[in-house]
Coordinates of C-alpha atoms in Angstrom, one line a residue:
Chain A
X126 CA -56.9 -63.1 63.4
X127 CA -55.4 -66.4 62.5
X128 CA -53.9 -68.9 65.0
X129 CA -50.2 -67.8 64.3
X130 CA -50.9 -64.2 64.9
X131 CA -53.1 -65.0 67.9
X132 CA -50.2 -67.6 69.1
X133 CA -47.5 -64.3 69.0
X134 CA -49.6 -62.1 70.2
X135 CA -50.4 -63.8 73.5
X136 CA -46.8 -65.0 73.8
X137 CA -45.8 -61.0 73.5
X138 CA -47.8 -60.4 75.8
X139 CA -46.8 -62.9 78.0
X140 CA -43.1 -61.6 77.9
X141 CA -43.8 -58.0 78.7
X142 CA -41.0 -56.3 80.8
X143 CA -38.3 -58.8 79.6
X144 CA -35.5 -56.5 78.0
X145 CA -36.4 -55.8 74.1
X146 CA -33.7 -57.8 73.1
X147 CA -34.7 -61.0 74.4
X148 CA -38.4 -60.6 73.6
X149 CA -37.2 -60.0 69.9
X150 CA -35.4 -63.1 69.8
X151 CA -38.0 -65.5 71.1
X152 CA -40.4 -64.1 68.9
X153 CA -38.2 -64.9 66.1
X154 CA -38.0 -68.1 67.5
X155 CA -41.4 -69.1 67.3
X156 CA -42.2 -67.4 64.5
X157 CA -39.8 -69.5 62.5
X158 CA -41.4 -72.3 63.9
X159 CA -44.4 -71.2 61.8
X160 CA -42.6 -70.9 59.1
X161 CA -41.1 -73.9 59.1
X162 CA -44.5 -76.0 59.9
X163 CA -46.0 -74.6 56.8
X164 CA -42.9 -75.4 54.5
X165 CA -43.7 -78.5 56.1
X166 CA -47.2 -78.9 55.4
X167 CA -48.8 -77.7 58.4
X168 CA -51.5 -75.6 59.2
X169 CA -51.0 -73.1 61.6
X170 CA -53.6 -74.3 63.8
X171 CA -51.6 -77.4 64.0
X172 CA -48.7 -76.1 64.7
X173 CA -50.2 -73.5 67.6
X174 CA -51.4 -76.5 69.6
X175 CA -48.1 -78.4 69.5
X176 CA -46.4 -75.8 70.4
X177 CA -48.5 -75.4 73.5
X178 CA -50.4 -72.4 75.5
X179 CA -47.6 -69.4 75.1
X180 CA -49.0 -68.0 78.4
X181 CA -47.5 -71.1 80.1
X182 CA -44.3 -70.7 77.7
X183 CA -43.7 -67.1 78.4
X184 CA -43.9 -68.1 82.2
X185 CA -41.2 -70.5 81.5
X186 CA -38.9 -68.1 79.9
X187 CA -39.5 -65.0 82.2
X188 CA -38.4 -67.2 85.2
X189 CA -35.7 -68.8 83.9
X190 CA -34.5 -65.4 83.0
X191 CA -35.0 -64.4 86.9
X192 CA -33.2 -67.9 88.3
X193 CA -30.5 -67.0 85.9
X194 CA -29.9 -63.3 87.0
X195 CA -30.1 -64.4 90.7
X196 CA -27.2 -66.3 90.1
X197 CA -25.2 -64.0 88.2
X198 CA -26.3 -61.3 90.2
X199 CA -28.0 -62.1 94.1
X200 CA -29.4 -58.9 94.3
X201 CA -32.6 -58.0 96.0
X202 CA -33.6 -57.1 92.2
X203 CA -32.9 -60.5 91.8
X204 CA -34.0 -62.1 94.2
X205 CA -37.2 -60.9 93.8
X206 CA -37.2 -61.5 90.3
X207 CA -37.1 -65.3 91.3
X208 CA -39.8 -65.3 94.1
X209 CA -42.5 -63.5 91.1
X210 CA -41.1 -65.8 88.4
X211 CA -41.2 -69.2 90.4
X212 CA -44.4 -68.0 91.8
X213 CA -46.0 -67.3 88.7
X214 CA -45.2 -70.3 87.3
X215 CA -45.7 -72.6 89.8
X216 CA -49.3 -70.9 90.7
X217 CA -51.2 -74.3 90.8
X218 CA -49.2 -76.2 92.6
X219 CA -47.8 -74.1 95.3
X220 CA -51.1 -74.0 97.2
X221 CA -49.1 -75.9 99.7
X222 CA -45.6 -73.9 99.5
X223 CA -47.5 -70.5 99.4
X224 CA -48.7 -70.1 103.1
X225 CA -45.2 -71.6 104.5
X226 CA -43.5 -69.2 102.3
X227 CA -45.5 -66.5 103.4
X228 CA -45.2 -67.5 106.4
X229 CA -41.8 -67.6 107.1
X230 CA -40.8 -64.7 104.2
X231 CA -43.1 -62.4 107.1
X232 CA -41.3 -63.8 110.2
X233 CA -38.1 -62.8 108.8
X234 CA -38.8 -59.6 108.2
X235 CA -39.9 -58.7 111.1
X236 CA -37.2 -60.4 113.0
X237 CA -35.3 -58.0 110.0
X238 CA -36.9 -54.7 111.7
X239 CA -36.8 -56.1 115.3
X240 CA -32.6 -56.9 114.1
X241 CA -32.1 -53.3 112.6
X242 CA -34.2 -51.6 115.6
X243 CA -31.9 -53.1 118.2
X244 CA -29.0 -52.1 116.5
X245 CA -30.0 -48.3 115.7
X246 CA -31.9 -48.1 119.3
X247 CA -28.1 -49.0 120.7
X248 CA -26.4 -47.1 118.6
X249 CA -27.9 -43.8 119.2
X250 CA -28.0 -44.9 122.9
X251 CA -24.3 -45.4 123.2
X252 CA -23.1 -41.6 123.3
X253 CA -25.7 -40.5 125.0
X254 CA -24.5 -43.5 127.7
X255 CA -20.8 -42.1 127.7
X256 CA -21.9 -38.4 128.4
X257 CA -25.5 -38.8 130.5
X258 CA -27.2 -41.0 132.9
X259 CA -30.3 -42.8 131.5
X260 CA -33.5 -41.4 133.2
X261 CA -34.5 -44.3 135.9
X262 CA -31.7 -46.1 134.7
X263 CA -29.4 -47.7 137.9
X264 CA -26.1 -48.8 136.7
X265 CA -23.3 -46.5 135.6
X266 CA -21.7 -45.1 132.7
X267 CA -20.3 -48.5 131.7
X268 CA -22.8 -50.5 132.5
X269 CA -25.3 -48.4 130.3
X270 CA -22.4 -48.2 127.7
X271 CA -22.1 -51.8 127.6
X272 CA -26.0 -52.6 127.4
X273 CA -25.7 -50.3 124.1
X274 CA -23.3 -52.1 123.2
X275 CA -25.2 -55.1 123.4
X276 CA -28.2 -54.1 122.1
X277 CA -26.1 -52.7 118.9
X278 CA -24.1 -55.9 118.2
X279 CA -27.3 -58.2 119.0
X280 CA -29.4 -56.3 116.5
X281 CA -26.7 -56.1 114.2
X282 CA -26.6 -60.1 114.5
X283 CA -30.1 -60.7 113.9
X284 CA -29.9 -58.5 111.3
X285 CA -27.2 -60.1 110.2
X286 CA -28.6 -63.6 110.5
X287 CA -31.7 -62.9 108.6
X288 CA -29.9 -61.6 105.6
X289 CA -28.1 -65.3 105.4
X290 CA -31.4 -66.8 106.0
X291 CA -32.9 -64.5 103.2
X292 CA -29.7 -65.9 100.6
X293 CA -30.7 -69.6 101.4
X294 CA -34.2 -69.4 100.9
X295 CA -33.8 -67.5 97.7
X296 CA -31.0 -69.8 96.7
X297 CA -33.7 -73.3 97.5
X298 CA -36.4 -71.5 95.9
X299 CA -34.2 -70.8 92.8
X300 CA -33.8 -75.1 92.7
X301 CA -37.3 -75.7 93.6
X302 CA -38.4 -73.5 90.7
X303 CA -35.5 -75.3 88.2
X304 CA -36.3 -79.0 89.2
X305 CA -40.1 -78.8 89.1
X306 CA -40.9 -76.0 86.4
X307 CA -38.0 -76.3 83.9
X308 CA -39.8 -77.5 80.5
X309 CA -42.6 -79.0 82.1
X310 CA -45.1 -78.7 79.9
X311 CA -45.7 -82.0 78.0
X312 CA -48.7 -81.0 76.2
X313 CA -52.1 -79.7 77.1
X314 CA -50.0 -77.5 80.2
X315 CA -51.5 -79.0 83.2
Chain B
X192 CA -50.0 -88.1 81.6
X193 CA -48.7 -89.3 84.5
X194 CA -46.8 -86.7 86.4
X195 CA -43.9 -89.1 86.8
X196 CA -43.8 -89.8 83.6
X197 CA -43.4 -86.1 82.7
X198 CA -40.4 -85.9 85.2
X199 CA -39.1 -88.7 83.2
X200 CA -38.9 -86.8 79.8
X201 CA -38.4 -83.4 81.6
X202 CA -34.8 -85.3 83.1
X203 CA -33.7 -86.6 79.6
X204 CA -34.8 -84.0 77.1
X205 CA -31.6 -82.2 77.4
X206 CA -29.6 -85.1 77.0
X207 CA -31.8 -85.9 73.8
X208 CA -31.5 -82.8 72.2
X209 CA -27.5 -82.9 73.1
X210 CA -27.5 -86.4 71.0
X211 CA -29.1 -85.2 67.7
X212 CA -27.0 -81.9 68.1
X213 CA -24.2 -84.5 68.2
X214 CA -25.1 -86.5 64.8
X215 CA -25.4 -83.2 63.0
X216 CA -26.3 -79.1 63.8
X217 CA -30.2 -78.7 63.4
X218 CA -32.5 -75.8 64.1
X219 CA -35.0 -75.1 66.3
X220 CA -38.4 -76.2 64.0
X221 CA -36.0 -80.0 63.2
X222 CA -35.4 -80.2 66.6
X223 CA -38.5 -79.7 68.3
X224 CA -40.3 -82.1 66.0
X225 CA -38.1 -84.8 65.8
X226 CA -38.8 -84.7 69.6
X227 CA -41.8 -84.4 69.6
X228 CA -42.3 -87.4 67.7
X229 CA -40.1 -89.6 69.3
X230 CA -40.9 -88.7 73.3
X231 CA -44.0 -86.6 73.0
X232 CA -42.7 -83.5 74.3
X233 CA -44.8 -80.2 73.5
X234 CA -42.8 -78.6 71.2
X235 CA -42.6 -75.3 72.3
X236 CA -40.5 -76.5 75.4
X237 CA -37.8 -77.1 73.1
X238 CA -36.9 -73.2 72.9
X239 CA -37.1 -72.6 76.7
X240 CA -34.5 -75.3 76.5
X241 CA -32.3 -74.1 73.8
X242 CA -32.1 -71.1 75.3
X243 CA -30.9 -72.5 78.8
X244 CA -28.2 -74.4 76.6
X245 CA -26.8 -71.3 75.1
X246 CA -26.6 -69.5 77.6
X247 CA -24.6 -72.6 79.6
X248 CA -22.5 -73.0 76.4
X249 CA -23.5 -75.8 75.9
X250 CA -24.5 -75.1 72.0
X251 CA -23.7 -72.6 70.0
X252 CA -26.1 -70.8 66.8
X253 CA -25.2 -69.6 63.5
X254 CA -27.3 -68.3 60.8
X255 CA -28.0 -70.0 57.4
X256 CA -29.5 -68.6 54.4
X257 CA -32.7 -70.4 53.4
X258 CA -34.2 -70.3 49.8
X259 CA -37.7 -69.4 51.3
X260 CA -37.7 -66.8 53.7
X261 CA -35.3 -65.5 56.5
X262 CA -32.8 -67.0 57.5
X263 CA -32.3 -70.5 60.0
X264 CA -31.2 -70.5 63.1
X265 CA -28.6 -73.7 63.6
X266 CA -27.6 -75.0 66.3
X267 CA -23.9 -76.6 67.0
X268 CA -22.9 -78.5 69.9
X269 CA -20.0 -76.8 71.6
X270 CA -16.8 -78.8 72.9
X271 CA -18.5 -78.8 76.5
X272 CA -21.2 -79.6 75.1
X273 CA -20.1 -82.7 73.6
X274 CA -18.2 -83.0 77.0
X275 CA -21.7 -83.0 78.7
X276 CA -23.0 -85.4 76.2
X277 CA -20.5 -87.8 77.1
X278 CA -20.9 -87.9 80.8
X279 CA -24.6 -87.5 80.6
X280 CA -24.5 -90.4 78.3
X281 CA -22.7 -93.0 80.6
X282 CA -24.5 -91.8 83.5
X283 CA -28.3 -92.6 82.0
X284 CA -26.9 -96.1 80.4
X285 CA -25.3 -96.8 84.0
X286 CA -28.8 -95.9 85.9
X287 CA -31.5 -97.3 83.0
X288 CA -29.5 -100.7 83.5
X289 CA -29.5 -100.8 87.1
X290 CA -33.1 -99.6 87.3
X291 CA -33.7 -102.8 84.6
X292 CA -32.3 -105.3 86.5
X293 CA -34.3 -104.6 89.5
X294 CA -37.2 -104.7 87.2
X295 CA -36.5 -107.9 85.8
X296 CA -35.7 -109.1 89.3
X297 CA -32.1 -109.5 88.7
X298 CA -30.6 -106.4 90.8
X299 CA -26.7 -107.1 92.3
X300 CA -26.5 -107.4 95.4
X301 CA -24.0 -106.2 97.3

């Protein structure tokens, strides 16, 4: 296989699970920039190296594509689709972010389920606190009425709170990943 | 290299590929290697780049018959494009002269 073909191949592969569309036109791309190094003089092997290692370009594009569909879209697609892009690109030097970002991406789920627990444990508790007395449970109807209350209202806050939390993190990832990986690569990708 | 100095030509490539855009529409192979010679960029990084730009609108592409093969992709610089240019422009002649005169020793003070 020559160095063109090999080039391709390994940026095609590198692009997997992009829409066909988009895949088709940065193949084009590149492959015109083969085409246009020979008409030029080049050899292909020449022309492979100065374009760079197409694992490293296809990371490029595949997050780009994610930052940009976060902001168009901020689903949980989405957002997702940044955290694997930015993450996959930025593999070397986020041995510092990674554990943080685990780190606090685990805390706030489970102050997520603790969030959506309190507000479903007070909501089914609140009929049952208007018609029956709690089991071992001192205060009256209101007072048990109101504690479900509370519990459903503070869960739903947490919940609440979280999802916010969630939409800035995604949102300072999303930078992080444009300002450091954007077209980094000056050759050999480091 | 230097990881600053990769930040450096990271900041301005856009603004570099909006100035020979300016001069006259190129494709992507013209482009990438005029760039590469001047700054030292890999040229791959130029299509990343060009793609980001179109979809900000900040170039257009149209297609050109070539004698040899398909055809070229061009590239055109679109009105806020050339809009960007300008502002982009003044801002990175404002800051390479300020960062200058401190180097020289020579900074305003205020």
């Amino acid at each position: 296989m020559n160095d063109r073909q090999l080039f391709l191949r390994r940026l095609a592969a590198g692009l997997k699970g992009m829409p066909k569309s988009s895949i088709a036109d940065i193949m084009a791309d590149y492959d015109a920039h083969f085409e246009a190094g020979n008409a030029a003089g080049r050899s292909e092997a020449d022309v492979a190296t100065a374009l760079g290692d197409p694992g490293r370009l296809a990371r490029e594009l595949r997050a780009e594509v994610g930052l940009r569909r976060w902001e168009d879209e901020r689903s949980m697609a989405a957002a997702l689709g940044v955290m694997v892009g930015v993450l996959g690109l930025a593999a070397l030097d986020l041995f510092i972010v990674l554990p943080l970002l685990v780190g606090v991406v685990a805390a706030l789920f489970s102050f997520f389920i603790v969030g959506v627990g309190m507000c479903l444990g007070g909501g089914v508790a609140l009929p049952f606190a208007l018609i029956a007395h709690f089991p071992g449970f001192a205060g009256d109807h209101l007072q048990a009425a109101l504690l479900s209350l509370g519990f459903l209202s503070g869960g739903a806050s947490v919940a609440a709170f979280c999802a916010l939390f969630t939409i800035g993190l995604i949102n300072l990832l999303a930078r992080y990943g444009r300002t450091h990986y954007r077209l980094i690569t000056a050759r050999p990708s480091i | 290299m230097d990881p600053n100095l990769v930040q450096f030509k990271k900041g301005v490539l856009e603004l570099c590929v909006l100035a020979l855009l300016s001069r006259s529409d190129s494709y992507g192979y013209d482009i990438a290697s005029r760039l590469s010679d001047a700054i030292d960029m890999g040229e791959g990084t130029i299509y990343p780049l060009m793609r980001r730009m179109q979809k900000d609108e900040l170039v257009s592409t149209y297609l050109v018959e070539s004698s040899s093969g398909p055809p070229r992709k061009y590239y055109r610089l679109t009105d806020s494009g050339r809009r960007s240019l300008d502002v982009q422009k003044s801002a990175w002649n404002d800051f390479t002269h300020s960062v200058a005169a401190i180097l020289d020793g020579q900074e305003k003070t205020r």
